Coordinates of C-alpha atoms in Angstrom, one line a residue:
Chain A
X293 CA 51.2 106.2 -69.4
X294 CA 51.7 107.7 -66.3
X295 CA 53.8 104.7 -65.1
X296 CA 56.6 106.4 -67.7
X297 CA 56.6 109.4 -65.2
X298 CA 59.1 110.4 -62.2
X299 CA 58.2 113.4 -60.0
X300 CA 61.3 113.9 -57.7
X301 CA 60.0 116.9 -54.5
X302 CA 60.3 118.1 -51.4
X303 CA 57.9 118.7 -48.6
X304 CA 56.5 122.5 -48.6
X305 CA 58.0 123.3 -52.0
X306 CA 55.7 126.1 -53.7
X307 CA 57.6 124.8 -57.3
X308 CA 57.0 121.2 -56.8
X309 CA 53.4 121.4 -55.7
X310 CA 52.6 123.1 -59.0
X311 CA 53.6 120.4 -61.3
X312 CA 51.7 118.1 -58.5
X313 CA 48.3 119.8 -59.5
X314 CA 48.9 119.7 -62.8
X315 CA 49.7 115.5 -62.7
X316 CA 46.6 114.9 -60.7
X317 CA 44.4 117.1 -63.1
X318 CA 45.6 115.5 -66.0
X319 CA 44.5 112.0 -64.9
X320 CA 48.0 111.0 -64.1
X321 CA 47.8 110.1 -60.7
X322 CA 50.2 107.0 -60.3
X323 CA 53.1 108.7 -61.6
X324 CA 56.2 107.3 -59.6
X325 CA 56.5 110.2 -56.8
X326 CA 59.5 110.7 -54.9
X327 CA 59.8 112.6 -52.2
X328 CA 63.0 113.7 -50.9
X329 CA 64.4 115.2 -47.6
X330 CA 66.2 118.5 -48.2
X331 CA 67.6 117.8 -44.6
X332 CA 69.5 114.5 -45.8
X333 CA 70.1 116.7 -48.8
X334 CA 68.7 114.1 -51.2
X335 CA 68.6 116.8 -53.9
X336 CA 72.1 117.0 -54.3
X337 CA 72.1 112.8 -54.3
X338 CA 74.0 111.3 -57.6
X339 CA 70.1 110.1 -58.9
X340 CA 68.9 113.8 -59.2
X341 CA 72.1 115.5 -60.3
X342 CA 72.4 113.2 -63.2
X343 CA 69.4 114.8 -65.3
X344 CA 69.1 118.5 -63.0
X345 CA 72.7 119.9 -62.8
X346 CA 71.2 122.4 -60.0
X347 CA 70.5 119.5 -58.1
X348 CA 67.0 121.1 -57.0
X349 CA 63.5 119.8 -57.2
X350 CA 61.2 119.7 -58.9
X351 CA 63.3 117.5 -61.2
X352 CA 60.9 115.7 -63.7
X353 CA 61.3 112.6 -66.3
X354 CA 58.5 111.4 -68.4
X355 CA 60.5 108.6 -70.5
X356 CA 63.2 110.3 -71.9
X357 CA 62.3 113.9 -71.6
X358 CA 63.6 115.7 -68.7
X359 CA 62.0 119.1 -67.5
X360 CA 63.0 120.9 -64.2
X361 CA 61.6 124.3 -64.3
X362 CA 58.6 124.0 -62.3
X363 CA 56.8 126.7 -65.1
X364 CA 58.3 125.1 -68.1
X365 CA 56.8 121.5 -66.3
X366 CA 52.9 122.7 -66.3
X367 CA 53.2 123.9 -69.7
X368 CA 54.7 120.6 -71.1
X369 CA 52.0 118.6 -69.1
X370 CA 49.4 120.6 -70.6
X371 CA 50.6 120.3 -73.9
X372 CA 51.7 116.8 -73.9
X373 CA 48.5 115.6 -72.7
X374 CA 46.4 118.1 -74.2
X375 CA 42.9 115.8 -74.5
X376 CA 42.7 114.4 -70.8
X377 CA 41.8 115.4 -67.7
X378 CA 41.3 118.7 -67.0
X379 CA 41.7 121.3 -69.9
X380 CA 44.4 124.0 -68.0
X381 CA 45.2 125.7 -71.3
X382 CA 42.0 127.2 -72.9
X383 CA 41.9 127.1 -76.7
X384 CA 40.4 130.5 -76.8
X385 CA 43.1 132.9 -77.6
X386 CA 41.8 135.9 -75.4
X387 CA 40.9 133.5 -72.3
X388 CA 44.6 131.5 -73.1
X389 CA 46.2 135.1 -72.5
X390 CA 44.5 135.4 -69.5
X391 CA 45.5 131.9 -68.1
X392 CA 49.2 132.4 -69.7
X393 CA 49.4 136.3 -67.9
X394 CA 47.8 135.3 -64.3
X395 CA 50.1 132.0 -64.2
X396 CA 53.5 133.7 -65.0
X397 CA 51.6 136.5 -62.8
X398 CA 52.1 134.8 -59.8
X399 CA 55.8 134.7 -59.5
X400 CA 55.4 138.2 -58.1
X401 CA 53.5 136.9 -55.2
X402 CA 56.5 134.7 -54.6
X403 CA 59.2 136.6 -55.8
X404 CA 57.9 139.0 -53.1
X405 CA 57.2 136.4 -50.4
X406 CA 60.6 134.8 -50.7
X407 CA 62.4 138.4 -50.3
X408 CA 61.1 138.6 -47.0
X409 CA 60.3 135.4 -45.4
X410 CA 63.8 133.4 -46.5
X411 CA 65.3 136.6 -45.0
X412 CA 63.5 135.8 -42.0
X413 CA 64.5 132.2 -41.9
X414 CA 68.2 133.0 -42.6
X415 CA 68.6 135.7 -40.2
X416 CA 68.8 135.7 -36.3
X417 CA 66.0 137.7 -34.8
X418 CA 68.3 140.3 -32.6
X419 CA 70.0 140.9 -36.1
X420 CA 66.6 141.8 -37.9
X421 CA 67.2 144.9 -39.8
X422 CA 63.6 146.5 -39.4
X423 CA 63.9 149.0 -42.5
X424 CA 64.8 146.1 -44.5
X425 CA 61.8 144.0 -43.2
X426 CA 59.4 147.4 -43.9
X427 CA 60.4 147.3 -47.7
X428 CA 59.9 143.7 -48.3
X429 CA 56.9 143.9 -46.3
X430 CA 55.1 147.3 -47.8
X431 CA 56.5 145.4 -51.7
X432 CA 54.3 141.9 -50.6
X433 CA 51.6 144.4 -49.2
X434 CA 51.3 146.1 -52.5
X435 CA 51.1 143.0 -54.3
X436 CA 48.4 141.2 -52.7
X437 CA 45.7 143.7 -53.6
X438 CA 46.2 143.3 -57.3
X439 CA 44.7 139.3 -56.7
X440 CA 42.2 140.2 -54.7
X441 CA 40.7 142.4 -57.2
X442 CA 41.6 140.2 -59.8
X443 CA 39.2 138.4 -57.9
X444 CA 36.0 140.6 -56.8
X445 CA 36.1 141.5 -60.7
X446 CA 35.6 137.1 -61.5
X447 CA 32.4 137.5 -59.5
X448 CA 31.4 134.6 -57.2
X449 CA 32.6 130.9 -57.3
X450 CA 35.2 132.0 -60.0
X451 CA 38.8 130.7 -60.6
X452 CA 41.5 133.5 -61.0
X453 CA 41.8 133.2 -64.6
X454 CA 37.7 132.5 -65.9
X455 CA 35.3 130.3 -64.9
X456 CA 37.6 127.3 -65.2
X457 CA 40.3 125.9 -63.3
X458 CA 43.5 126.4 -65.5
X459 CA 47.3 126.1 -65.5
X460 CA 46.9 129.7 -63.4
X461 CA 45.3 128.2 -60.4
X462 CA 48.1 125.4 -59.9
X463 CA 50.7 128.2 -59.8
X464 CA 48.7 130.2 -57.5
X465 CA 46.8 127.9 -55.0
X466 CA 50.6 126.7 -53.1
X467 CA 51.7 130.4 -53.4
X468 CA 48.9 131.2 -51.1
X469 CA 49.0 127.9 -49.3
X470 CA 52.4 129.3 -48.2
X471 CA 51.5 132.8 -47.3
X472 CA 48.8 131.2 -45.1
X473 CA 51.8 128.7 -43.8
X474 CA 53.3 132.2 -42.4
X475 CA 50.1 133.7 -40.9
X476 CA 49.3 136.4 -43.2
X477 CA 45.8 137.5 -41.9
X478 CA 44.5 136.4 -45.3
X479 CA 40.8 136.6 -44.0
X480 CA 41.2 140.0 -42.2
X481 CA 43.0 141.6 -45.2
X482 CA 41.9 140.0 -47.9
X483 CA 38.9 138.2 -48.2
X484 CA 38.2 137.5 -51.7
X485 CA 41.7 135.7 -51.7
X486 CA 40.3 134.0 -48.5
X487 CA 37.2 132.8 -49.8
X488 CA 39.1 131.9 -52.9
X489 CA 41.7 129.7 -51.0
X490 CA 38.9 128.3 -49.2
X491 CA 37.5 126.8 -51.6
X492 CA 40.3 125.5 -53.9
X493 CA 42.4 123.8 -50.4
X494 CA 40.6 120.9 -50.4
X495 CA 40.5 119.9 -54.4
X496 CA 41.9 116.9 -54.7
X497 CA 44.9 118.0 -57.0
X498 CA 45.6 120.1 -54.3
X499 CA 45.7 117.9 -50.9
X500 CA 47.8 115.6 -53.3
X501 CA 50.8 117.7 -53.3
X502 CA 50.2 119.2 -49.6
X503 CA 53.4 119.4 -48.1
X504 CA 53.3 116.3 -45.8
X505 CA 55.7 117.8 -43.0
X506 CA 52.6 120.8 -42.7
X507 CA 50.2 118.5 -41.4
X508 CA 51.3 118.0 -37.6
X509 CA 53.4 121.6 -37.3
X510 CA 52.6 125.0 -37.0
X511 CA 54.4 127.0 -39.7
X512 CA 55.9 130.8 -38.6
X513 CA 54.3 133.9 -37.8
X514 CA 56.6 135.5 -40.4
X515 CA 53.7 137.2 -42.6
X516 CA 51.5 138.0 -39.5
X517 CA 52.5 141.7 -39.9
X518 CA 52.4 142.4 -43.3
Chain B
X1 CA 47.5 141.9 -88.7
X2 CA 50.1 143.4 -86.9
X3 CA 48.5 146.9 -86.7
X4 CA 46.2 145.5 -83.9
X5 CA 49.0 145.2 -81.6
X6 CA 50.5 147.8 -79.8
X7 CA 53.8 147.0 -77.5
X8 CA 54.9 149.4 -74.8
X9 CA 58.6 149.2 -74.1
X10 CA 61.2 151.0 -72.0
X11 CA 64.9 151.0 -73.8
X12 CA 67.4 148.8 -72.0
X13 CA 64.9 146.5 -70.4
X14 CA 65.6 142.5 -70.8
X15 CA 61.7 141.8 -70.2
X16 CA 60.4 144.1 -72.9
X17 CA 63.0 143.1 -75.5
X18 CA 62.1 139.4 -75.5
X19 CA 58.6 140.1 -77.1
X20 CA 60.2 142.1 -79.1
X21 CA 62.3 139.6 -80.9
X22 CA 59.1 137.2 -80.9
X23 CA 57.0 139.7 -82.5
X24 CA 59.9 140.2 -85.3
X25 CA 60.8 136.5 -86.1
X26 CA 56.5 135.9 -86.3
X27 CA 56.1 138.4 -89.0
X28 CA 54.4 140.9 -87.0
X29 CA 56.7 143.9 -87.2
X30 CA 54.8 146.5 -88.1
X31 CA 53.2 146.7 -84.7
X32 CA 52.6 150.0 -82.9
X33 CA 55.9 150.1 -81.0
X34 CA 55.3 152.5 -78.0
X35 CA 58.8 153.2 -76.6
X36 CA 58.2 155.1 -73.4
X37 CA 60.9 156.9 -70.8
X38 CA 61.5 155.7 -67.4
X39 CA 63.5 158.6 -66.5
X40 CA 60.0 160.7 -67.4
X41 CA 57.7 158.1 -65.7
X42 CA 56.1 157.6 -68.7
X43 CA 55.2 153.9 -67.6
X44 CA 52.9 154.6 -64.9
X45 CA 51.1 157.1 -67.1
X46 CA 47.2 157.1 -67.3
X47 CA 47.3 155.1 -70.4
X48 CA 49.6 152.2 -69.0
X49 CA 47.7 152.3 -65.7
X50 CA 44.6 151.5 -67.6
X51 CA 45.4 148.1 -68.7
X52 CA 48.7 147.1 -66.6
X53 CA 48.0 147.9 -63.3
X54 CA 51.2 147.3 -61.9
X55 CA 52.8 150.6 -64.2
X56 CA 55.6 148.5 -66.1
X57 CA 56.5 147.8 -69.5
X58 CA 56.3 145.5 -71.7
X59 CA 52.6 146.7 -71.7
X60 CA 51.2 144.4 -74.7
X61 CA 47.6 145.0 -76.5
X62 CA 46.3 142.5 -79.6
X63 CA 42.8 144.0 -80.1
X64 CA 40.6 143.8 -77.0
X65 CA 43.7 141.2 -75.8
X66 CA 45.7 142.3 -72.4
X67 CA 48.7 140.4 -71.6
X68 CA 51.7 141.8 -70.1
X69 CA 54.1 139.4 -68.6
X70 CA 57.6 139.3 -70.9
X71 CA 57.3 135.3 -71.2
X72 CA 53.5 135.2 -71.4
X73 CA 53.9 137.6 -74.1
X74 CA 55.9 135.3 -75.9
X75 CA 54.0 132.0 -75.5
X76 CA 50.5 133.4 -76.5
X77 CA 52.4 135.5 -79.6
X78 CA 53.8 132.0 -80.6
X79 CA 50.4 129.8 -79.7
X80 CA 48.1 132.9 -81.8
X81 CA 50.8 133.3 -84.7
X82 CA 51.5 129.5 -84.4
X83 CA 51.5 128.9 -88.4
X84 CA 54.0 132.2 -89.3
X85 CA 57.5 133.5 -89.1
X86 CA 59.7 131.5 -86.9
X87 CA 58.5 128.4 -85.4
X88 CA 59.6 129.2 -81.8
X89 CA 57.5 126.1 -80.5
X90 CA 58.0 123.0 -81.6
X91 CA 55.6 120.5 -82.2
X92 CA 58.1 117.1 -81.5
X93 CA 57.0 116.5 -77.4
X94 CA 60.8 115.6 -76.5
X95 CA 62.2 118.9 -78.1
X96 CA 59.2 120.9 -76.7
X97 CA 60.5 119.9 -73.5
X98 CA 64.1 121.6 -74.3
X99 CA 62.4 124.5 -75.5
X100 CA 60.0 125.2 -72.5
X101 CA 62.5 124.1 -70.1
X102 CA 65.7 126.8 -71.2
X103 CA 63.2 129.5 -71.6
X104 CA 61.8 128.8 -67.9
X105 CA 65.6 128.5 -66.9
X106 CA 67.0 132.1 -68.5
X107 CA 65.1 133.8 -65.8
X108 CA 68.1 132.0 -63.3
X109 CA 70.1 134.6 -65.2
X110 CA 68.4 137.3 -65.0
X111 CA 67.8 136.7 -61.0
X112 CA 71.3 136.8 -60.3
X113 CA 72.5 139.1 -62.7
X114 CA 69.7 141.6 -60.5
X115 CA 70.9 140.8 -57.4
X116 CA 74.0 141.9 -58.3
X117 CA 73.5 144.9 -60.9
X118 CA 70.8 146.0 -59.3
X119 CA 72.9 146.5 -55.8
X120 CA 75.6 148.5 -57.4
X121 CA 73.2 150.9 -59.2
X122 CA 71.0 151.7 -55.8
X123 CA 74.1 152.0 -53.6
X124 CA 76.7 154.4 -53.4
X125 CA 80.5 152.9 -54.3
X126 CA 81.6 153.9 -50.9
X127 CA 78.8 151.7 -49.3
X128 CA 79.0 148.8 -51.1
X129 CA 78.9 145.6 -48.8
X130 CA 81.7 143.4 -50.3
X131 CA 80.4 140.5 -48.7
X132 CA 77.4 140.9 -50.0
X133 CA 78.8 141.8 -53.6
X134 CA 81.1 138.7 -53.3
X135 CA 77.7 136.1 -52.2
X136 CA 76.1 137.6 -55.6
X137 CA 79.3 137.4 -58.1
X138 CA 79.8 133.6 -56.7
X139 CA 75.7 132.7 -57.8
X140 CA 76.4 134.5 -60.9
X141 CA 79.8 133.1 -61.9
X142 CA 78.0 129.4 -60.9
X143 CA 75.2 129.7 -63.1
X144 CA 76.7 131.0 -66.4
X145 CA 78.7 127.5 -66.3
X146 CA 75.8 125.6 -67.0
X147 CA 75.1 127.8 -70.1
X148 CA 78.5 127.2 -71.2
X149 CA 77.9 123.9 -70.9
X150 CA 74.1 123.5 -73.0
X151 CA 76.3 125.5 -75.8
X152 CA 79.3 123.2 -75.7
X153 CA 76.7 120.1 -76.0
X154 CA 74.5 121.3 -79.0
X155 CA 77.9 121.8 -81.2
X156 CA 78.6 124.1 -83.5
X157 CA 76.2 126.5 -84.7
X158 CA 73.6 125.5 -82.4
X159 CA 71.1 127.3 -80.5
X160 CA 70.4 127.5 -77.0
X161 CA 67.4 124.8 -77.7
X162 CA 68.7 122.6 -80.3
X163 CA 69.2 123.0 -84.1
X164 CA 66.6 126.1 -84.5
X165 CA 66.1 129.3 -82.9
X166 CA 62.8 129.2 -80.4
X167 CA 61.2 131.3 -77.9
X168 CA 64.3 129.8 -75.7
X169 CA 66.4 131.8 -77.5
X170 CA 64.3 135.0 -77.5
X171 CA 64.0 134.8 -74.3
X172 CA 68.2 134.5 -73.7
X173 CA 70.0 136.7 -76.3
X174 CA 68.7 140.2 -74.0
X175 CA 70.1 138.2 -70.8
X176 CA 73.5 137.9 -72.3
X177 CA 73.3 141.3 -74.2
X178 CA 72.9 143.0 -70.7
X179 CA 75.7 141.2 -69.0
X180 CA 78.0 142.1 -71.7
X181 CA 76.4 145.7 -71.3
X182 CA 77.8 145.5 -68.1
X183 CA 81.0 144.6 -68.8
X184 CA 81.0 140.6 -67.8
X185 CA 84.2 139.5 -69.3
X186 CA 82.2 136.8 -71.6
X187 CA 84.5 136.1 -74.3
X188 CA 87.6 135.3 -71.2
X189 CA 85.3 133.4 -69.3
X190 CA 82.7 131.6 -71.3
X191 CA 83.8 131.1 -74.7
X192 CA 80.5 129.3 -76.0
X193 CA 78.8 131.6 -74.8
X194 CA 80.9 134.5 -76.2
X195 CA 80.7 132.6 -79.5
X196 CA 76.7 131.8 -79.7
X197 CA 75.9 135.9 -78.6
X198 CA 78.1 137.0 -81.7
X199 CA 76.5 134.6 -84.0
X200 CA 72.9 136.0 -82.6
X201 CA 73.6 139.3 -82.1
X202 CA 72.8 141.0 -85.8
X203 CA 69.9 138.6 -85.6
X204 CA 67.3 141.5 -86.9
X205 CA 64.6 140.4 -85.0
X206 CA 67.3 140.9 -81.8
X207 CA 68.6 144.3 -83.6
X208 CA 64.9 145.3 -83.6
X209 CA 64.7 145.8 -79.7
X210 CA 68.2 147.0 -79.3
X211 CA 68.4 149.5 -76.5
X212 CA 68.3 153.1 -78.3
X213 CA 70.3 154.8 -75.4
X214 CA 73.0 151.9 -75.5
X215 CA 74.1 152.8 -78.8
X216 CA 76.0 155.9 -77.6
X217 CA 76.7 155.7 -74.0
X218 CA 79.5 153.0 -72.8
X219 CA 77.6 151.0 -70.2
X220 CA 78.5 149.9 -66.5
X221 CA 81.7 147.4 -65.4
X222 CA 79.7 146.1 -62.9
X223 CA 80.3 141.9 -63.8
X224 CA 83.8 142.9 -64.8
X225 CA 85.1 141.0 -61.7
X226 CA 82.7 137.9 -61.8

């Protein structure tokens, strides 16, 4: 079944690792994964563009059915292959609305990430405009509080949406992967989100979609303030 | 049923609308519609605060039931209500796929069409950057394309998601509603497009979260140049 399935991503990706969790939790491990360098620009390449106009990854195929969004790509996993592997989606309607709020939740986290740290990236240090880099930093310095309550309030050993791991734990373990990838003093600041981290980086789901190019480089110390 | 939930909602806001239209097209409107005013801060009042911490609208209550994310809204309000009103899901996997993958993709829209608004509404006319303003139009003016482009493909009388209307649509219509608020020259530019938000727009469910205050004041021309 999974043989019918092409994951097309890129190395250090927060969207393309979601879907990655979700595929390994759902039993559907030999799916045909291809990576792709954004440096050779092999998103843009004729293969992609052909069934994701925005020539970005993730771009996923599972026979005929084509689903880019990497949101939209959990859900359909979950639905499509309801009764295997892990349940990510529970049936409950007051613990589904938890899953379905905490998951779309966490595009805060990177909404707020991504204001300041591709700002960073694009931007030559001399020309860093320090007001601008207070905002974005006090916005993602808000945010981060809200989890780590979230959190304290699950009680030990918890996942962030019940006692199960769900469709809101892939869309949050990479998002934190990353802040960590930036050196945001996640243990100093926020422990709970620490601990939590800790325990979810070495799932298997999760080292599955680790970005490959993290493993022998250091990352940036573009969070270490915030 | 319905007198369970209560929605909070701010007039003029895309995120609050879309359950709005959802809760309309699954039979569910006599909700407690809360409308509350920004301009009074009435969305970071005591009762707000006490079940969204983060002080926005849409706040959403069914029973004991918390969600408050605009999309998460929608699926769990489709996934509870699954066999009333308007199927907004669809069972068939391949044209779940569509579904999930559009809705996902409207937020593309609504990022750009921020980045740009937003910009011209926080900074005085005298200020604005134009190269900045231009970097913003060009994203927006690229992604409506693509829209034009789904609409052309389904044929006449179609919806955003093929031959029904879904949460894809619900979560659309306010997109295109605010950039014709704002004066985006739709009807010159992207006739499809033009053509499917005249067909939608007396949709009651999508009259049932018009925008109050838009009814008599004229709106911005802040996409006229896009």
């Amino acid at each position: 079944m999974s043989s019918d399935i092409t994951l097309y991503w890129g190395s250090g990706s927060v969207p393309c690792w979601r879907p990655m969790i979700c595929l390994e939790e759902k039993g559907l491990s030999g799916y045909n994964s291809k990576l792709v360098s954004f440096e050779k620009k092999e998103h843009k390449s004729d293969e992609i563009m052909k069934i994701n106009p925005r020539g970005q990854v993730p771009t996923f195929k599972h026979g005929d059915v084509v689903v880019n969004e990497s949101m939209a790509i959990c859900l359909y996993l979950e639905n499509t292959f309801k009764n295997q592997g892990t349940k990510l989606l529970p049936d409950d309607p007051s613990q589904q609305a938890l899953v379905l709020q905490r998951f779309m939740e966490t595009q805060n986290i990177m909404d707020k990430n991504n204001a300041l740290v591709y700002y960073k990236f694009r931007t030559k240090q001399e020309d860093w405009d320090q007001g601008f880099i207070a905002e974005k930093s006090k916005a993602l310095a808000e945010e981060l509080p809200l989890w780590e309550k979230y959190l304290s309030q699950g009680g030990e050993g918890s996942f962030i949406a019940g006692k199960d791991f769900t469709l809101a734990d892939a869309a949050l373990i990479p998002a934190l992967a990353y802040l960590v990838r930036m050196k945001l003093p996640m243990k100093e600041r926020f422990p709970h989100l620490a601990s939590y981290y800790e325990r979810m980086k070495d799932r298997p789901s999760v080292q599955s979609g680790w970005p490959p190019h993290w493993k022998d480089t250091p990352g940036y110390d573009y969070l270490k303030d915030v």
